[in-house]
Amino acid sequence: MRDTFKKHLESNLNMLQDSRLLLAISGGLDSVVLAHLCHQLNLKVSLAHCNFNLRAAESDADEDFVLQLADDLDMEVFIESFETENYAKEEGLSIQMAARELRYTWFQELAEQLKFDYILTAHHADDNLETFLINLTRGTGLEGLTGIPEVTGKIVRPLLPFSREALKVYAIDQNIAWQEDSSNASTKYLRNKLRHDIIPILKQMNSQLLQNFQTTISNLQDSQDLIDDSVVRIQKKLTTAEDDQIKLDVLKLKQLSNPKAYLYQLLKDFNFTAWNDVVNLLDAQSGKQVFSSTHRLLKDREFLLLSEIASETDQAPIAIQKSDQEVVVPFGTLRFEHVTAIMDTGNTTIYVDAEKLVFPLILRKWQEGDVFYPLGMKGKKKKLSKYFKDEKLSLIEKEHIWILVSDDEVVWVVGKRADDRFKVTENTTKILKIDLQ
Amino acid sequence: MRDTFKKHLESNLNMLQDSRLLLAISGGLDSVVLAHLCHQLNLKVSLAHCNFNLRAAESDADEDFVLQLADDLDMEVFIESFETENYAKEEGLSIQMAARELRYTWFQELAEQLKFDYILTAHHADDNLETFLINLTRGTGLEGLTGIPEVTGKIVRPLLPFSREALKVYAIDQNIAWQEDSSNASTKYLRNKLRHDIIPILKQMNSQLLQNFQTTISNLQDSQDLIDDSVVRIQKKLTTAEDDQIKLDVLKLKQLSNPKAYLYQLLKDFNFTAWNDVVNLLDAQSGKQVFSSTHRLLKDREFLLLSEIASETDQAPIAIQKSDQEVVVPFGTLRFEHVTAIMDTGNTTIYVDAEKLVFPLILRKWQEGDVFYPLGMKGKKKKLSKYFKDEKLSLIEKEHIWILVSDDEVVWVVGKRADDRFKVTENTTKILKIDLQ
């Protein structure tokens, strides 16, 4: 085991040789064996152990075990204690997700602050197969079957080609002690079922199971590479990024061999779950939309428009005081300046008669029913909705429109059109320049 | 079950409604239930049963059972008896492969002769999951995980969305009898392990296992579609078909994100197994080659050349008698004609002095050491190998060269160059025209 491990490092993970490594250690078989292997190969390793305080005395015993191990192997060790249950409650996470988040955040912080080059975790081939099978029982796609990568950013998993059995044989052979974990989390339950009831039978069916499985996931990763290529190409062909939104060309999408498959690939990072609804948008009426937790996909004539859902605070009205010179708003910065002459006008700058304004001005999203007197239209009143229609704004563009109002009268449809009532006239004595940056 | 089946047919397999159908029936649960369902929906079904004579009395009992069923359901029935073991021995196949080949050949023949539109088989969701898991234990790629298609050519599998359990519940509920199969073929053994030991536990882990599995394979099929797209595109970009060979541009291949993955996709239909050797060809010296059972891949400067391996009989020398007017050869037909004047010459036609020829002429592959006197080179002798080099023939082109010899003297490097010694001169009295078509 030590020799194969050494060879594996030399041919695939050579960058570990002269790096500062932080090894995530639980005290269980896998990470303890990894610590011993690193020690034997004289790698520069420090240990990091999380005490999640989820198993009372047992958690503390693990901590003591890790301290003793660090002492035995003469390794630096970091221990951090977490109130995992509280954190999970506060963040609305499962205990397991909470522990995961706490663990990785802490490791990354440690690595950052103490200049570790890599974080090592002890995932092995059986973990990979178990994850594959768990994802299979839940329903998945290619992403769920390609396994854990050996390297992701700073995180390296050097035991990935090795089976749990090989680790155990090595530990027993070398008289290495480890802590058994009695925890019973729900995936622990699933993993135990797989570990004890299913994988042994699969190994009876084919003694080369784990090697064959490595081949399988390597083949599937190759497939994923081909898909990534074709998605990049399609993305260039039929999407355009505009301001805060991504525009997908529906006609081009529908000409592809499998529009649904491409749509999934193009949108998979945006947290959608109602994929049937997403696909149905292709043939839906303009105005139909589907939401994910973070994004919205809107059918707008021959396009699908993808945009982030603005958070509630981003939508709230903003009061602007007479003394404000600069106000940061969700879409930029508004600058207010008293000037003596009108210089450069344009969509992002207006000049108004300061004495007609009633402070605080309010900057808010427009609403159905809002009206204004477009500058240059001889004092004719117009509904904002009508104005937007005439300007052929898309639904999403409309939703991004803010208006600046004075005593609930529109001063500026920001970035679009000033109101006639506040314009600078021959009677104006104080000119206020308002500028969007 | 009957209603869901009906709905499934209406929405996905509507073409079955008014077609002539041939149902492959073993007598087991799956195919018997399918026969009953088709009967209840008044589909136009005939039965076809293979007696493979592998289980003595039991095989005959199955045959009797099917005859009785056909009678009960008032369906036409075809029975064919096979000497499966002999056939397997003769063809060097496993019993299972032999049975499979016999079965499908017969079904296709029946369908052809008696004008059936579709052949129905009773594969169901559990078959699909079992195949997935068997492939997984053996090591596979995306192709091995995308399941059996519902329709392939004439073959339709209308039970694919249904679980074995649903079929069994229906059979018991409807008092439908079936034959139990006691056979013990090796995949039967694997399938039984899966069926009894593994899949039930996976179902405990997730009660929606089979539905989720359908989602998974549908997602994987989508992934396969994307890959097929990208392979078609890459094929256009970097392969050219020339005569009997396909030429792959190595430089372009190596610029791709994952050359190995593309190479696999481009060559997967040509029976290669030594994929590492295939990939190593990319960086190998000119002249290196890898063979599959049917094809050869040859590194030739900046190209990989794929060609079919000629069979031994195609390579054997051919004797041509004086009386022959037309001889069929591996690369076309040679025509011999006595003429009085030289008309049109060219690469595929030569004129020779008939009296200088010694019959039988021999048409054979060229060999290292062969020499000739190229026509028009003033009687200078030249090694064929040198001639080919000067002509910049690729290795594969060279191997496809045949020569026509008279008393072991080259008359014609066929399709390339005539020999000076046999040319028509002023002294020639009999001109023989030799023409390759």
JSON list of C-alpha atoms in Angstrom, two decimals, chain B residues 159-267:
[
{"chain": "B", "resi": 159, "resn": "LEU", "atom": "CA", "xyz": [-43.32, -2.77, -21.16]},
{"chain": "B", "resi": 160, "resn": "LEU", "atom": "CA", "xyz": [-40.13, -0.80, -20.54]},
{"chain": "B", "resi": 161, "resn": "PRO", "atom": "CA", "xyz": [-41.70, 1.71, -18.12]},
{"chain": "B", "resi": 162, "resn": "PHE", "atom": "CA", "xyz": [-43.26, -1.05, -15.99]},
{"chain": "B", "resi": 163, "resn": "SER", "atom": "CA", "xyz": [-41.73, -2.92, -13.07]},
{"chain": "B", "resi": 164, "resn": "ARG", "atom": "CA", "xyz": [-41.67, -6.70, -12.81]},
{"chain": "B", "resi": 165, "resn": "GLU", "atom": "CA", "xyz": [-43.69, -6.31, -9.64]},
{"chain": "B", "resi": 166, "resn": "ALA", "atom": "CA", "xyz": [-46.46, -4.45, -11.48]},
{"chain": "B", "resi": 167, "resn": "LEU", "atom": "CA", "xyz": [-46.57, -7.24, -14.07]},
{"chain": "B", "resi": 168, "resn": "LYS", "atom": "CA", "xyz": [-46.77, -9.90, -11.38]},
{"chain": "B", "resi": 169, "resn": "VAL", "atom": "CA", "xyz": [-49.48, -8.12, -9.43]},
{"chain": "B", "resi": 170, "resn": "TYR", "atom": "CA", "xyz": [-51.47, -7.81, -12.65]},
{"chain": "B", "resi": 171, "resn": "ALA", "atom": "CA", "xyz": [-50.97, -11.46, -13.59]},
{"chain": "B", "resi": 172, "resn": "ILE", "atom": "CA", "xyz": [-52.11, -12.67, -10.17]},
{"chain": "B", "resi": 173, "resn": "ASP", "atom": "CA", "xyz": [-55.02, -10.28, -10.12]},
{"chain": "B", "resi": 174, "resn": "GLN", "atom": "CA", "xyz": [-56.17, -11.45, -13.57]},
{"chain": "B", "resi": 175, "resn": "ASN", "atom": "CA", "xyz": [-55.56, -15.14, -12.87]},
{"chain": "B", "resi": 176, "resn": "ILE", "atom": "CA", "xyz": [-52.99, -15.29, -15.62]},
{"chain": "B", "resi": 177, "resn": "ALA", "atom": "CA", "xyz": [-50.75, -18.39, -15.54]},
{"chain": "B", "resi": 178, "resn": "TRP", "atom": "CA", "xyz": [-47.13, -18.43, -16.72]},
{"chain": "B", "resi": 179, "resn": "GLN", "atom": "CA", "xyz": [-44.18, -20.81, -16.86]},
{"chain": "B", "resi": 180, "resn": "GLU", "atom": "CA", "xyz": [-41.29, -20.45, -14.40]},
{"chain": "B", "resi": 181, "resn": "ASP", "atom": "CA", "xyz": [-37.88, -20.68, -16.04]},
{"chain": "B", "resi": 182, "resn": "SER", "atom": "CA", "xyz": [-35.38, -22.75, -14.10]},
{"chain": "B", "resi": 183, "resn": "SER", "atom": "CA", "xyz": [-32.44, -22.06, -16.41]},
{"chain": "B", "resi": 184, "resn": "ASN", "atom": "CA", "xyz": [-29.12, -21.21, -14.89]},
{"chain": "B", "resi": 185, "resn": "ALA", "atom": "CA", "xyz": [-27.15, -19.42, -17.57]},
{"chain": "B", "resi": 186, "resn": "SER", "atom": "CA", "xyz": [-24.39, -17.24, -16.21]},
{"chain": "B", "resi": 187, "resn": "THR", "atom": "CA", "xyz": [-26.13, -13.90, -16.59]},
{"chain": "B", "resi": 188, "resn": "LYS", "atom": "CA", "xyz": [-29.25, -15.59, -15.23]},
{"chain": "B", "resi": 189, "resn": "TYR", "atom": "CA", "xyz": [-27.12, -16.15, -12.15]},
{"chain": "B", "resi": 190, "resn": "LEU", "atom": "CA", "xyz": [-26.06, -12.50, -12.05]},
{"chain": "B", "resi": 191, "resn": "ARG", "atom": "CA", "xyz": [-29.59, -11.34, -12.70]},
{"chain": "B", "resi": 192, "resn": "ASN", "atom": "CA", "xyz": [-30.91, -13.52, -9.91]},
{"chain": "B", "resi": 193, "resn": "LYS", "atom": "CA", "xyz": [-28.36, -12.09, -7.48]},
{"chain": "B", "resi": 194, "resn": "LEU", "atom": "CA", "xyz": [-29.46, -8.59, -8.43]},
{"chain": "B", "resi": 195, "resn": "ARG", "atom": "CA", "xyz": [-33.13, -9.44, -8.37]},
{"chain": "B", "resi": 196, "resn": "HIS", "atom": "CA", "xyz": [-33.14, -11.16, -5.01]},
{"chain": "B", "resi": 197, "resn": "ASP", "atom": "CA", "xyz": [-30.20, -9.72, -3.08]},
{"chain": "B", "resi": 198, "resn": "ILE", "atom": "CA", "xyz": [-29.48, -6.23, -4.32]},
{"chain": "B", "resi": 199, "resn": "ILE", "atom": "CA", "xyz": [-32.45, -4.48, -5.89]},
{"chain": "B", "resi": 200, "resn": "PRO", "atom": "CA", "xyz": [-34.74, -5.14, -2.89]},
{"chain": "B", "resi": 201, "resn": "ILE", "atom": "CA", "xyz": [-32.23, -3.38, -0.61]},
{"chain": "B", "resi": 202, "resn": "LEU", "atom": "CA", "xyz": [-31.88, -0.48, -3.04]},
{"chain": "B", "resi": 203, "resn": "LYS", "atom": "CA", "xyz": [-35.67, -0.23, -2.95]},
{"chain": "B", "resi": 204, "resn": "GLN", "atom": "CA", "xyz": [-35.55, -0.10, 0.84]},
{"chain": "B", "resi": 205, "resn": "MET", "atom": "CA", "xyz": [-33.09, 2.76, 0.55]},
{"chain": "B", "resi": 206, "resn": "ASN", "atom": "CA", "xyz": [-35.43, 4.59, -1.77]},
{"chain": "B", "resi": 207, "resn": "SER", "atom": "CA", "xyz": [-38.93, 3.39, -2.45]},
{"chain": "B", "resi": 208, "resn": "GLN", "atom": "CA", "xyz": [-39.03, 5.42, -5.69]},
{"chain": "B", "resi": 209, "resn": "LEU", "atom": "CA", "xyz": [-36.04, 3.51, -7.01]},
{"chain": "B", "resi": 210, "resn": "LEU", "atom": "CA", "xyz": [-37.49, 2.45, -10.35]},
{"chain": "B", "resi": 211, "resn": "GLN", "atom": "CA", "xyz": [-39.09, 5.79, -11.15]},
{"chain": "B", "resi": 212, "resn": "ASN", "atom": "CA", "xyz": [-35.88, 7.58, -10.21]},
{"chain": "B", "resi": 213, "resn": "PHE", "atom": "CA", "xyz": [-33.97, 5.13, -12.37]},
{"chain": "B", "resi": 214, "resn": "GLN", "atom": "CA", "xyz": [-36.16, 6.00, -15.35]},
{"chain": "B", "resi": 215, "resn": "THR", "atom": "CA", "xyz": [-35.30, 9.66, -14.77]},
{"chain": "B", "resi": 216, "resn": "THR", "atom": "CA", "xyz": [-31.63, 8.79, -14.56]},
{"chain": "B", "resi": 217, "resn": "ILE", "atom": "CA", "xyz": [-31.50, 6.87, -17.82]},
{"chain": "B", "resi": 218, "resn": "SER", "atom": "CA", "xyz": [-33.56, 9.51, -19.55]},
{"chain": "B", "resi": 219, "resn": "ASN", "atom": "CA", "xyz": [-31.02, 12.12, -18.37]},
{"chain": "B", "resi": 220, "resn": "LEU", "atom": "CA", "xyz": [-28.15, 9.91, -19.51]},
{"chain": "B", "resi": 221, "resn": "GLN", "atom": "CA", "xyz": [-29.80, 9.49, -22.91]},
{"chain": "B", "resi": 222, "resn": "ASP", "atom": "CA", "xyz": [-29.94, 13.27, -23.15]},
{"chain": "B", "resi": 223, "resn": "SER", "atom": "CA", "xyz": [-26.24, 13.37, -22.36]},
{"chain": "B", "resi": 224, "resn": "GLN", "atom": "CA", "xyz": [-25.60, 10.78, -25.05]},
{"chain": "B", "resi": 225, "resn": "ASP", "atom": "CA", "xyz": [-27.48, 12.97, -27.55]},
{"chain": "B", "resi": 226, "resn": "LEU", "atom": "CA", "xyz": [-25.20, 15.90, -26.75]},
{"chain": "B", "resi": 227, "resn": "ILE", "atom": "CA", "xyz": [-22.15, 13.71, -27.22]},
{"chain": "B", "resi": 228, "resn": "ASP", "atom": "CA", "xyz": [-23.44, 12.38, -30.52]},
{"chain": "B", "resi": 229, "resn": "ASP", "atom": "CA", "xyz": [-23.84, 15.97, -31.69]},
{"chain": "B", "resi": 230, "resn": "SER", "atom": "CA", "xyz": [-20.34, 16.92, -30.75]},
{"chain": "B", "resi": 231, "resn": "VAL", "atom": "CA", "xyz": [-18.86, 13.80, -32.31]},
{"chain": "B", "resi": 232, "resn": "VAL", "atom": "CA", "xyz": [-20.61, 14.43, -35.63]},
{"chain": "B", "resi": 233, "resn": "ARG", "atom": "CA", "xyz": [-19.20, 17.95, -35.61]},
{"chain": "B", "resi": 234, "resn": "ILE", "atom": "CA", "xyz": [-15.67, 16.82, -34.76]},
{"chain": "B", "resi": 235, "resn": "GLN", "atom": "CA", "xyz": [-15.86, 14.07, -37.34]},
{"chain": "B", "resi": 236, "resn": "LYS", "atom": "CA", "xyz": [-16.59, 16.63, -40.02]},
{"chain": "B", "resi": 237, "resn": "LYS", "atom": "CA", "xyz": [-13.76, 18.79, -38.80]},
{"chain": "B", "resi": 238, "resn": "LEU", "atom": "CA", "xyz": [-10.95, 16.31, -38.62]},
{"chain": "B", "resi": 239, "resn": "THR", "atom": "CA", "xyz": [-11.66, 13.17, -40.56]},
{"chain": "B", "resi": 240, "resn": "THR", "atom": "CA", "xyz": [-11.70, 12.57, -44.30]},
{"chain": "B", "resi": 241, "resn": "ALA", "atom": "CA", "xyz": [-12.75, 9.39, -46.06]},
{"chain": "B", "resi": 242, "resn": "GLU", "atom": "CA", "xyz": [-10.41, 8.32, -48.86]},
{"chain": "B", "resi": 243, "resn": "ASP", "atom": "CA", "xyz": [-10.91, 5.14, -50.85]},
{"chain": "B", "resi": 244, "resn": "ASP", "atom": "CA", "xyz": [-10.93, 2.38, -48.29]},
{"chain": "B", "resi": 245, "resn": "GLN", "atom": "CA", "xyz": [-9.62, 4.38, -45.38]},
{"chain": "B", "resi": 246, "resn": "ILE", "atom": "CA", "xyz": [-10.56, 7.08, -42.95]},
{"chain": "B", "resi": 247, "resn": "LYS", "atom": "CA", "xyz": [-7.94, 9.68, -42.21]},
{"chain": "B", "resi": 248, "resn": "LEU", "atom": "CA", "xyz": [-7.84, 11.43, -38.82]},
{"chain": "B", "resi": 249, "resn": "ASP", "atom": "CA", "xyz": [-5.89, 14.63, -38.40]},
{"chain": "B", "resi": 250, "resn": "VAL", "atom": "CA", "xyz": [-3.66, 14.10, -35.36]},
{"chain": "B", "resi": 251, "resn": "LEU", "atom": "CA", "xyz": [-2.75, 17.76, -34.84]},
{"chain": "B", "resi": 252, "resn": "LYS", "atom": "CA", "xyz": [-6.36, 18.85, -34.79]},
{"chain": "B", "resi": 253, "resn": "LEU", "atom": "CA", "xyz": [-7.24, 15.94, -32.52]},
{"chain": "B", "resi": 254, "resn": "LYS", "atom": "CA", "xyz": [-4.56, 16.92, -30.04]},
{"chain": "B", "resi": 255, "resn": "GLN", "atom": "CA", "xyz": [-5.91, 20.46, -29.88]},
{"chain": "B", "resi": 256, "resn": "LEU", "atom": "CA", "xyz": [-9.24, 19.24, -28.52]},
{"chain": "B", "resi": 257, "resn": "SER", "atom": "CA", "xyz": [-10.03, 19.50, -24.82]},
{"chain": "B", "resi": 258, "resn": "ASN", "atom": "CA", "xyz": [-9.90, 15.73, -24.35]},
{"chain": "B", "resi": 259, "resn": "PRO", "atom": "CA", "xyz": [-8.34, 13.93, -27.35]},
{"chain": "B", "resi": 260, "resn": "LYS", "atom": "CA", "xyz": [-8.71, 10.50, -25.76]},
{"chain": "B", "resi": 261, "resn": "ALA", "atom": "CA", "xyz": [-12.45, 10.95, -25.29]},
{"chain": "B", "resi": 262, "resn": "TYR", "atom": "CA", "xyz": [-12.96, 12.10, -28.88]},
{"chain": "B", "resi": 263, "resn": "LEU", "atom": "CA", "xyz": [-10.75, 9.34, -30.25]},
{"chain": "B", "resi": 264, "resn": "TYR", "atom": "CA", "xyz": [-12.85, 6.79, -28.40]},
{"chain": "B", "resi": 265, "resn": "GLN", "atom": "CA", "xyz": [-16.07, 8.21, -29.79]},
{"chain": "B", "resi": 266, "resn": "LEU", "atom": "CA", "xyz": [-14.71, 8.38, -33.34]},
{"chain": "B", "resi": 267, "resn": "LEU", "atom": "CA", "xyz": [-13.48, 4.79, -33.28]}
]
